mmCIF file of N, CA and C in Angstrom:
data_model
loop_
_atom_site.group_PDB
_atom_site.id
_atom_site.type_symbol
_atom_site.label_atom_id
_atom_site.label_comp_id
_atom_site.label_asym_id
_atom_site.label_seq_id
_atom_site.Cartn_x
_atom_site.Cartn_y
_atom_site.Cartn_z
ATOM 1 N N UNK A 1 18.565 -21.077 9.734
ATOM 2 C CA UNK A 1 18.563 -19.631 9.646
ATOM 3 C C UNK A 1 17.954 -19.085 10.934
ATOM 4 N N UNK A 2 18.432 -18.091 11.752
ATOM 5 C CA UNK A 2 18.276 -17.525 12.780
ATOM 6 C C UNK A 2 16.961 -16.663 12.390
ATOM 7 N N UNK A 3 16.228 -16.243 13.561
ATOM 8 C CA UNK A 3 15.151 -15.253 13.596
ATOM 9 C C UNK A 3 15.799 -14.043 13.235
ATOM 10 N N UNK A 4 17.320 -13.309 14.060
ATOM 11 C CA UNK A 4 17.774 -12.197 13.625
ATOM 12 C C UNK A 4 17.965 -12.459 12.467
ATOM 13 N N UNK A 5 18.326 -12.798 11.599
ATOM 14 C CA UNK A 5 18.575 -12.916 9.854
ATOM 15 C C UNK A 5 17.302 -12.346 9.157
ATOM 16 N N UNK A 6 15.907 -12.765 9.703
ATOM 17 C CA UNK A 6 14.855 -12.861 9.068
ATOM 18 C C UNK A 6 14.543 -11.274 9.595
ATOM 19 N N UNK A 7 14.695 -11.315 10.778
ATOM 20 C CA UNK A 7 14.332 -9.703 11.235
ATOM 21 C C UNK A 7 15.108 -8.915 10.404
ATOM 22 N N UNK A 8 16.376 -8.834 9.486
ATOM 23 C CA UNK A 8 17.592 -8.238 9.077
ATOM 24 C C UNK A 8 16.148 -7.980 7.356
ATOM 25 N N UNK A 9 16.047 -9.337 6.972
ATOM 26 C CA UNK A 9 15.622 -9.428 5.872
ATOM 27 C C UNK A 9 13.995 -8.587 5.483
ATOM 28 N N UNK A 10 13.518 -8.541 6.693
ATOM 29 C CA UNK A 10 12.595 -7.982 6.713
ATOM 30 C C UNK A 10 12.637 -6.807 6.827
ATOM 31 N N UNK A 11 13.243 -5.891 7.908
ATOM 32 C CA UNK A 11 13.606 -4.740 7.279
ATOM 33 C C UNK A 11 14.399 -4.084 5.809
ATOM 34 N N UNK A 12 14.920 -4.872 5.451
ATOM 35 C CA UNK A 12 15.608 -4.803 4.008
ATOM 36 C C UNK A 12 14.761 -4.205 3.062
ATOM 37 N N UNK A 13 13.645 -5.727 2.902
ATOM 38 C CA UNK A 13 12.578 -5.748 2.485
ATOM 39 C C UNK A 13 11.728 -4.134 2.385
ATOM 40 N N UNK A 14 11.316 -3.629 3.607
ATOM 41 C CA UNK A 14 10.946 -2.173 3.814
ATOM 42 C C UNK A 14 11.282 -0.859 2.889
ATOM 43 N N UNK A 15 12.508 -1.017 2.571
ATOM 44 C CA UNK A 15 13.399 0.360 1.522
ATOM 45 C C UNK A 15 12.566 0.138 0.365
ATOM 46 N N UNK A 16 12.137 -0.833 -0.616
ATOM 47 C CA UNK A 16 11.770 -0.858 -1.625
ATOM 48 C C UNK A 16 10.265 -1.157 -1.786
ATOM 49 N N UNK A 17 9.696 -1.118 -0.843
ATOM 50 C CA UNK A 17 8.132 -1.211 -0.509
ATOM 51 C C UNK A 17 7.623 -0.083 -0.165
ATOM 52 N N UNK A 18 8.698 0.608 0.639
ATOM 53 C CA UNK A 18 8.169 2.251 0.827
ATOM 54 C C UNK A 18 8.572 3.277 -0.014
ATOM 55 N N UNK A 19 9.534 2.541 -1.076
ATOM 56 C CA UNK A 19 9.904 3.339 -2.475
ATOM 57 C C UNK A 19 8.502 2.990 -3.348
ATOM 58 N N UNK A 20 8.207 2.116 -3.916
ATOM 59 C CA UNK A 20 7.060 1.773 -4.663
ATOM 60 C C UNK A 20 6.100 2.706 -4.381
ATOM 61 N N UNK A 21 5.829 2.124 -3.113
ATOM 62 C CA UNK A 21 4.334 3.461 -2.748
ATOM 63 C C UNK A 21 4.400 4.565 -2.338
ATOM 64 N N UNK A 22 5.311 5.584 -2.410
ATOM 65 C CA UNK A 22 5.860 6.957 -2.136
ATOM 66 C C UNK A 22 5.866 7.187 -3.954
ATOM 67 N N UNK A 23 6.077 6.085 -4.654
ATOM 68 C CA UNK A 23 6.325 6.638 -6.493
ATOM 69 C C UNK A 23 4.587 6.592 -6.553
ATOM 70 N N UNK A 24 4.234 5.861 -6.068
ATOM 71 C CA UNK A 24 2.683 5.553 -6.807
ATOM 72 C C UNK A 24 2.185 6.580 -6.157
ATOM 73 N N UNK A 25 2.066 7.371 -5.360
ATOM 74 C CA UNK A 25 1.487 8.750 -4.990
ATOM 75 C C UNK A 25 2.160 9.721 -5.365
ATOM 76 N N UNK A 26 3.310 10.015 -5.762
ATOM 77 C CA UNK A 26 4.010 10.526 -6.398
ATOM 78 C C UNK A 26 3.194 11.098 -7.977
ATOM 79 N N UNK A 27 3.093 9.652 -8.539
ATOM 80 C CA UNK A 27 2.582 9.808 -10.143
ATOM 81 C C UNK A 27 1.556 9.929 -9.647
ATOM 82 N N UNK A 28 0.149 9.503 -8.572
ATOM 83 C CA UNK A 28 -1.047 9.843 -8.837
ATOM 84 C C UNK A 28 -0.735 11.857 -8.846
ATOM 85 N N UNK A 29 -0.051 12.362 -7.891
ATOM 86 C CA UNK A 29 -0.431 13.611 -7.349
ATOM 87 C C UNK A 29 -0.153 14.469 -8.933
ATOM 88 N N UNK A 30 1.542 13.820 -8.638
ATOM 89 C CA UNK A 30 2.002 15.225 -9.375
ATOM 90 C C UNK A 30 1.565 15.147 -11.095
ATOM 91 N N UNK A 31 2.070 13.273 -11.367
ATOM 92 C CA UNK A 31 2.148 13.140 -12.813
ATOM 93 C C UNK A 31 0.728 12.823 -13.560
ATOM 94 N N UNK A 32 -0.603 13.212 -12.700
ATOM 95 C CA UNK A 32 -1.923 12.660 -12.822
ATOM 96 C C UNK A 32 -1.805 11.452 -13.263
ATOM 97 N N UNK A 33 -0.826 10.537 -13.101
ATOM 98 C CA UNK A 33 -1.381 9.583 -13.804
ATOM 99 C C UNK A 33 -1.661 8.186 -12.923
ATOM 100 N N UNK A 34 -3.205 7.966 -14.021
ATOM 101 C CA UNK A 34 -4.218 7.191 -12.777
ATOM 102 C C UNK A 34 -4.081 5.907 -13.622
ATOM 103 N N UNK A 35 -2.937 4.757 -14.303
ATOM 104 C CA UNK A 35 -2.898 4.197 -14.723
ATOM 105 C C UNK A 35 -2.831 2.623 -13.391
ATOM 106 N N UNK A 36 -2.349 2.684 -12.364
ATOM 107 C CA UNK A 36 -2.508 1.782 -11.238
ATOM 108 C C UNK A 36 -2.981 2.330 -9.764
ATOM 109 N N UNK A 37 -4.466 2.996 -10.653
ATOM 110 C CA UNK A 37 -5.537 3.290 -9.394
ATOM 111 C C UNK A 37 -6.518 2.289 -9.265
ATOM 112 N N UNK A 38 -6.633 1.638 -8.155
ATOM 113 C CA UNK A 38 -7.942 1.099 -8.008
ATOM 114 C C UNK A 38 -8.030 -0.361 -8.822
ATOM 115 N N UNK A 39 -6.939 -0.681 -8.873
ATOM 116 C CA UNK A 39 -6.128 -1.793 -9.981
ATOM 117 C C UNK A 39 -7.302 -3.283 -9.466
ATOM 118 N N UNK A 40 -7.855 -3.829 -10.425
ATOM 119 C CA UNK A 40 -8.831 -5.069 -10.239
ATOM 120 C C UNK A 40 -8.203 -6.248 -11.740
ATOM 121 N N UNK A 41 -7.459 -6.880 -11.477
ATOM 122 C CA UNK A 41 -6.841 -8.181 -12.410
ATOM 123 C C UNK A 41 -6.088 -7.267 -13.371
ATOM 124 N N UNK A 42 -5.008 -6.407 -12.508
ATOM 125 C CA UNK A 42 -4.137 -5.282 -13.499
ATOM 126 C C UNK A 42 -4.890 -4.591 -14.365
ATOM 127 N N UNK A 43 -6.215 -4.126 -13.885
ATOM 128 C CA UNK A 43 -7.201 -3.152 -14.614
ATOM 129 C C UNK A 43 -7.433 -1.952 -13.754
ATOM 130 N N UNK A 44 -6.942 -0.862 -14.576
ATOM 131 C CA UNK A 44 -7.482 0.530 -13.504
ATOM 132 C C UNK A 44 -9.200 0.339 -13.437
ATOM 133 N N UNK A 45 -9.848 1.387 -12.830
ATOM 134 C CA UNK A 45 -11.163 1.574 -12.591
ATOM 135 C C UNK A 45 -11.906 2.102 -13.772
ATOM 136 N N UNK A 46 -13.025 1.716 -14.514
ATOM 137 C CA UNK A 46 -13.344 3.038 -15.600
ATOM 138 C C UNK A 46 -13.467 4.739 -15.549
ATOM 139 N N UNK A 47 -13.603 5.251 -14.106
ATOM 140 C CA UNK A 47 -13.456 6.385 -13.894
ATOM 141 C C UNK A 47 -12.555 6.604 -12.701
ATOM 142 N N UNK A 48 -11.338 6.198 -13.127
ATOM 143 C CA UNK A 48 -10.047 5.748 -12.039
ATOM 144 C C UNK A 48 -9.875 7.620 -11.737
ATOM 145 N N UNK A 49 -10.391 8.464 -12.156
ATOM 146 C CA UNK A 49 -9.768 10.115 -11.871
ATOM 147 C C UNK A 49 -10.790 10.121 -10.202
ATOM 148 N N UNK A 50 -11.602 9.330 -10.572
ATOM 149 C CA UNK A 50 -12.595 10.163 -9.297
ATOM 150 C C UNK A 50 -11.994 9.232 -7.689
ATOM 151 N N UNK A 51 -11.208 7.959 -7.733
ATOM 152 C CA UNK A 51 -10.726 7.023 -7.109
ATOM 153 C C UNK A 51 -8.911 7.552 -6.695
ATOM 154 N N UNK A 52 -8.782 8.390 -7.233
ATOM 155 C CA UNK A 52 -7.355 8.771 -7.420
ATOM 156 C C UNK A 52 -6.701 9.196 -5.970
ATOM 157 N N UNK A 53 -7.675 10.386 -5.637
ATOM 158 C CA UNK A 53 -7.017 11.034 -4.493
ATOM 159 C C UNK A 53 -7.133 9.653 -3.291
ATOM 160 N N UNK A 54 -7.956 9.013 -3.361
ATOM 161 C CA UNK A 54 -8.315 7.510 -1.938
ATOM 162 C C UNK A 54 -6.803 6.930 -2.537
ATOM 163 N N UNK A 55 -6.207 6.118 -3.353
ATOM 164 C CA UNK A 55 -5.390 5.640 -3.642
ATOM 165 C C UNK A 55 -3.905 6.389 -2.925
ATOM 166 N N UNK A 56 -4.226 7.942 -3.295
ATOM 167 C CA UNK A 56 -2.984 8.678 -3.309
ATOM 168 C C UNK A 56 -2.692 8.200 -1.760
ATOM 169 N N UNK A 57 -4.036 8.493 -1.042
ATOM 170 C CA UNK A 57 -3.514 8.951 0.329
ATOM 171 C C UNK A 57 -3.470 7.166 1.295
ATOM 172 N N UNK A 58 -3.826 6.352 0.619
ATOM 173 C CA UNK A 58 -3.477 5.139 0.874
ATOM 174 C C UNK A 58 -2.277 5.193 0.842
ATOM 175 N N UNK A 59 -1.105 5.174 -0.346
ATOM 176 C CA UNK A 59 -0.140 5.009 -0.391
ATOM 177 C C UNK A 59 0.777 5.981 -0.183
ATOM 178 N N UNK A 60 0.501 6.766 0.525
ATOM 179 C CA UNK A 60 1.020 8.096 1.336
ATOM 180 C C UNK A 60 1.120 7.809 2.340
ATOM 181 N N UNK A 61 0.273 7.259 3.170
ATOM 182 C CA UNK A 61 0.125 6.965 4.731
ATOM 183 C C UNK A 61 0.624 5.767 4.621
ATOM 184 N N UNK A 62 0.805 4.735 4.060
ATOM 185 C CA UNK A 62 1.582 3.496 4.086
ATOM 186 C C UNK A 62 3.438 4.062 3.974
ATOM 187 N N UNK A 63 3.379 4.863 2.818
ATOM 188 C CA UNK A 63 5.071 5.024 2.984
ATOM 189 C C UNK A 63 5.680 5.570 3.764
ATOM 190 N N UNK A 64 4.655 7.012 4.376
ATOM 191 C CA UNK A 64 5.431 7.585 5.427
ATOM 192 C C UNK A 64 5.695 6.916 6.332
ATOM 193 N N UNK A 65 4.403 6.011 6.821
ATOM 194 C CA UNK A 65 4.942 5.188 8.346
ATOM 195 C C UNK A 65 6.129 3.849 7.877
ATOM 196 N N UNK A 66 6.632 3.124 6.730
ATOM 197 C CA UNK A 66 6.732 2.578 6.586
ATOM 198 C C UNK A 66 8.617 3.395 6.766
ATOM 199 N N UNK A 67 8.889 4.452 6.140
ATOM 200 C CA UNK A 67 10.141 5.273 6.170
ATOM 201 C C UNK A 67 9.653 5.769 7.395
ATOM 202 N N UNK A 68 8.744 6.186 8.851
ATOM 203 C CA UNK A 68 9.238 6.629 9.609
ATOM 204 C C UNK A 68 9.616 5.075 10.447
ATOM 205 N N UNK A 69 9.209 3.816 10.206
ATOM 206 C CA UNK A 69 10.165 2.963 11.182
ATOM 207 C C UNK A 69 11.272 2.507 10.887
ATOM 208 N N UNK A 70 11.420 3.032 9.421
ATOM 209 C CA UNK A 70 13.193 2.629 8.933
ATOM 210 C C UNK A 70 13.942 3.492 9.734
ATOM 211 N N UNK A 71 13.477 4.948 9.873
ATOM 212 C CA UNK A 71 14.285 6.175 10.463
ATOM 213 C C UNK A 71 14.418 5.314 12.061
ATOM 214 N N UNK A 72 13.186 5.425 12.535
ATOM 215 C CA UNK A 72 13.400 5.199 13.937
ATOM 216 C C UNK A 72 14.334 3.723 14.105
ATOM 217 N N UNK A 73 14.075 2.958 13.064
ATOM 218 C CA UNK A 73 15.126 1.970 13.624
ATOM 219 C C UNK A 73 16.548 2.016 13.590
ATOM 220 N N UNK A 74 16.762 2.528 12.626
ATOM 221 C CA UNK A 74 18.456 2.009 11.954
ATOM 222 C C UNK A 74 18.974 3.481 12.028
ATOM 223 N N UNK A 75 18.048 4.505 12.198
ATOM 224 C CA UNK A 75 18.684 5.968 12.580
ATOM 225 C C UNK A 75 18.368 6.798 13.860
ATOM 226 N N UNK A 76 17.473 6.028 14.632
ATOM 227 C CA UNK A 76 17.564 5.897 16.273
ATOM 228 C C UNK A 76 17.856 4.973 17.130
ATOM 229 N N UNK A 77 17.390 3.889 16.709
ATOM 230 C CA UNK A 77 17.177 2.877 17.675
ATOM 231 C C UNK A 77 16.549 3.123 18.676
ATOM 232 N N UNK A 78 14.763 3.830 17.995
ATOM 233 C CA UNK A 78 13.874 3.963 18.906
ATOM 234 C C UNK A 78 12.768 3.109 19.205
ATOM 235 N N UNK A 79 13.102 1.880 18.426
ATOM 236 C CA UNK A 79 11.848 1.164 18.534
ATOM 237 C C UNK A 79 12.737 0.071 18.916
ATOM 238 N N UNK A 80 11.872 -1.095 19.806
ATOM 239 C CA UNK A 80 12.191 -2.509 19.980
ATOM 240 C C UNK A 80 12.138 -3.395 18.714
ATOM 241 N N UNK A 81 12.317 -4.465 18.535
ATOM 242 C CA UNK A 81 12.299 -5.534 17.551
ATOM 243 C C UNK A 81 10.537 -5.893 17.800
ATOM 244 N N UNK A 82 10.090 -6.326 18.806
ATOM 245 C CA UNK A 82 8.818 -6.505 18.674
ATOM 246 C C UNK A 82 7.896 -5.374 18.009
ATOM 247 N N UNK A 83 8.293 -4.176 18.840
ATOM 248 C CA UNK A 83 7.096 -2.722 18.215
ATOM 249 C C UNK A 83 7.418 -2.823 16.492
ATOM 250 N N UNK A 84 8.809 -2.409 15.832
ATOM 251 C CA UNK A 84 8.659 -1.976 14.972
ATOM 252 C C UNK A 84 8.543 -3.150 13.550
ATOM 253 N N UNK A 85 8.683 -4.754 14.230
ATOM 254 C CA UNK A 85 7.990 -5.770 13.179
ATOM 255 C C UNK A 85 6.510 -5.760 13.415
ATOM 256 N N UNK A 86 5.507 -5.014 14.502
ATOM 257 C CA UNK A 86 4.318 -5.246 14.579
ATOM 258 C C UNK A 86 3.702 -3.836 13.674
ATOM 259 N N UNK A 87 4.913 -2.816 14.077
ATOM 260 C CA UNK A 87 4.164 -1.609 13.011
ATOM 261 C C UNK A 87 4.083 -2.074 11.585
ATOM 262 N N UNK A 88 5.158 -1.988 10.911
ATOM 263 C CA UNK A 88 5.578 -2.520 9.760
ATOM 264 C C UNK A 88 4.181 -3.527 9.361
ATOM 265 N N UNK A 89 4.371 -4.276 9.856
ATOM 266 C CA UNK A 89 3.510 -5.573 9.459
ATOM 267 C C UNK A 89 1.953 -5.113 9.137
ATOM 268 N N UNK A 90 1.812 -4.787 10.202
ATOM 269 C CA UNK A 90 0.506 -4.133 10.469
ATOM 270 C C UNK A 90 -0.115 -3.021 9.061
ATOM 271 N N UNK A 91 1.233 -2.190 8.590
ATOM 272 C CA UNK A 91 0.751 -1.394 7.791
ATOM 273 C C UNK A 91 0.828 -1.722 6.644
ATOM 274 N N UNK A 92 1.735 -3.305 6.579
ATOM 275 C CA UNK A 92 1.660 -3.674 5.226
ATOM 276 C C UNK A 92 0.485 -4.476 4.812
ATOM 277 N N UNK A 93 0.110 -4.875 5.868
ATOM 278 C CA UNK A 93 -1.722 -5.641 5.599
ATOM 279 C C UNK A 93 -2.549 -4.861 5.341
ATOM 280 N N UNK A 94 -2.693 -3.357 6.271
ATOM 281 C CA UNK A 94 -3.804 -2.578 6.155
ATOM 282 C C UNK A 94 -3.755 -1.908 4.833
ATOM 283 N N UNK A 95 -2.674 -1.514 3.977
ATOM 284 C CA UNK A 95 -2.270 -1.262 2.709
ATOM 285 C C UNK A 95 -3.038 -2.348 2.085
ATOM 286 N N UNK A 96 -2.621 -3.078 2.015
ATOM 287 C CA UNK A 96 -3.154 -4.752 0.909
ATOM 288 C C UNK A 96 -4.531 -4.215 1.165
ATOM 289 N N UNK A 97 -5.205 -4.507 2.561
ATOM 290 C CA UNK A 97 -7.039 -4.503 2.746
ATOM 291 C C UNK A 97 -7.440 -2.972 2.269
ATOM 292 N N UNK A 98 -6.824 -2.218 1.947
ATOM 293 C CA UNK A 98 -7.132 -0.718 1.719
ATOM 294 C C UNK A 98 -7.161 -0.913 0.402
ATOM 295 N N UNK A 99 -6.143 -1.009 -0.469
ATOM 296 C CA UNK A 99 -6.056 -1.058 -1.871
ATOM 297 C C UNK A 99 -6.877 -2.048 -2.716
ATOM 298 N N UNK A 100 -7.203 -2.861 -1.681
ATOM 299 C CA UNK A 100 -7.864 -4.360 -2.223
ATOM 300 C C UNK A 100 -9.311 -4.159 -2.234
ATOM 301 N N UNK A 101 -9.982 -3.422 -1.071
ATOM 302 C CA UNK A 101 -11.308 -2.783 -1.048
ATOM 303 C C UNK A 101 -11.675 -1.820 -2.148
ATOM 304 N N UNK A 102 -10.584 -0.662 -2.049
ATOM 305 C CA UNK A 102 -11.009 -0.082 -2.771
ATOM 306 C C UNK A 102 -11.271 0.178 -4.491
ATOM 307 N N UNK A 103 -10.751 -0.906 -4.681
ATOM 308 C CA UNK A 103 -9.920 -1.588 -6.261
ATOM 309 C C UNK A 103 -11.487 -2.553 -6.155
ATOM 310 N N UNK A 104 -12.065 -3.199 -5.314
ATOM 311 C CA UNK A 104 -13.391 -3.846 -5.298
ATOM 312 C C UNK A 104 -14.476 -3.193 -5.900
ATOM 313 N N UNK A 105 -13.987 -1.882 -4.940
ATOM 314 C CA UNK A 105 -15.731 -1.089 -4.986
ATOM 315 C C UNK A 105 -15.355 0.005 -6.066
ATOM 316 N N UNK A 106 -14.446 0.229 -6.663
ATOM 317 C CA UNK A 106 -14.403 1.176 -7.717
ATOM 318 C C UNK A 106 -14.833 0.433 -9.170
ATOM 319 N N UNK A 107 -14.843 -1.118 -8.918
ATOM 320 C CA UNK A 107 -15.096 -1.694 -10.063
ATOM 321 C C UNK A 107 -16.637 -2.088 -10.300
ATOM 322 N N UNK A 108 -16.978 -1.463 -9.056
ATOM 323 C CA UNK A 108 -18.676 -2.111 -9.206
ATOM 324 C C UNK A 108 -19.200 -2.564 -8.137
ATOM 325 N N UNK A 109 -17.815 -3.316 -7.174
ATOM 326 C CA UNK A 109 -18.383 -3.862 -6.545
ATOM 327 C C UNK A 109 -19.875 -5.198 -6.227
ATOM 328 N N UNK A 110 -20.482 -4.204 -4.916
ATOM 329 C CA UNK A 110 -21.938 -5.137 -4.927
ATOM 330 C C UNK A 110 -22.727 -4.652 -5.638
ATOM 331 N N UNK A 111 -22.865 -3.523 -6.151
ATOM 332 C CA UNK A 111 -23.942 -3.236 -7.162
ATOM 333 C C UNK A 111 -23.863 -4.181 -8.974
ATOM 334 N N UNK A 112 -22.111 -4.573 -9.338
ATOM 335 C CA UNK A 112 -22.632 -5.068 -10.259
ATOM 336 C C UNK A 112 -23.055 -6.720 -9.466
ATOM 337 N N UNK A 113 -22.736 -6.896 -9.070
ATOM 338 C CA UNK A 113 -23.217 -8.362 -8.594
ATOM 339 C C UNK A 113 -24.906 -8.707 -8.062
ATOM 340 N N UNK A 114 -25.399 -7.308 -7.770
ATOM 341 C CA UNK A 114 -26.908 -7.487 -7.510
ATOM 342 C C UNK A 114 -27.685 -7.386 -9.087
ATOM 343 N N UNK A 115 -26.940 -6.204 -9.735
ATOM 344 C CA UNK A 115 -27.359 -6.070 -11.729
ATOM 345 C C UNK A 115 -27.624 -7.763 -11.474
ATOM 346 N N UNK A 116 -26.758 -8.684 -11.725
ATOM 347 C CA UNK A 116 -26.216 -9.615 -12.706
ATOM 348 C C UNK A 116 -27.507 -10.785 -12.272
ATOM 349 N N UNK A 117 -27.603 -10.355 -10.905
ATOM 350 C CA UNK A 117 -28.499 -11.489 -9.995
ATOM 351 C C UNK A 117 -30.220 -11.121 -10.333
ATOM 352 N N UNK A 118 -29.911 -9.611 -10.423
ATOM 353 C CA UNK A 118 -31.286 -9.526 -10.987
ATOM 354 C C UNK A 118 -31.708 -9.586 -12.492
ATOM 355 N N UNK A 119 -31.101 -10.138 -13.354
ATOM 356 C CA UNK A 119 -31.128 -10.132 -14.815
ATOM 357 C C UNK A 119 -31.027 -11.781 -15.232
ATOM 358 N N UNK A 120 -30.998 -12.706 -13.626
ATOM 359 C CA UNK A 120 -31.498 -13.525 -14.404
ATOM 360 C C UNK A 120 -32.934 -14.520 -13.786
#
């Protein structure tokens, strides 16, 4: 299998990753609903309303850039193959470390882990 194939597949990939998280800010904004905010072992947060708007705008700023390098690629051809697999990429990690932090510390984080250390 060629590298262009994989570059083909990887943008593919993009349409339905920047659909997901354009819906999940979608339902946080419009449909309040905070059912995959702050998500820790498919568990929302116990006060997932106050975590909501950080989530929204996580997955706001992930989809827009994620649909503006679909635009620029396949409806300009303004980006190179290197720039727009390093954007892409880039924003699909910082998404993961964004959602993954904050899904940490809405659950307790280091404070329950210092509780637990000091109770025994």
């Amino acid at each position: 299998m060629s590298v262009f194939i994989l570059n083909w597949i990887f943008l593919l990939v993009l349409f339905p990753v920047a659909f997901f998280w354009l819906r999940r800010a979608w339902r946080i904004f419009f449909n309040r609903d905070f059912s995959e905010v702050a998500l820790k072992k498919g568990l929302p947060a116990p006060d997932a309303e106050k975590y909501a708007p950080y989530e929204m705008v996580i997955n706001l700023l992930g989809g827009i850039v994620l649909v503006a390098v679909l635009v620029a690629v396949l409806g300009f051809q303004a980006l190179e193959r290197q720039d727009w697999i390093a954007i892409a990429g880039s924003t699909l990690w910082m998404k993961l470390f964004a959602s993954f932090a904050l899904g940490r510390h809405a659950h307790g984080g280091f404070d329950a882990l210092a509780a637990k250390s000091k109770k025994k």
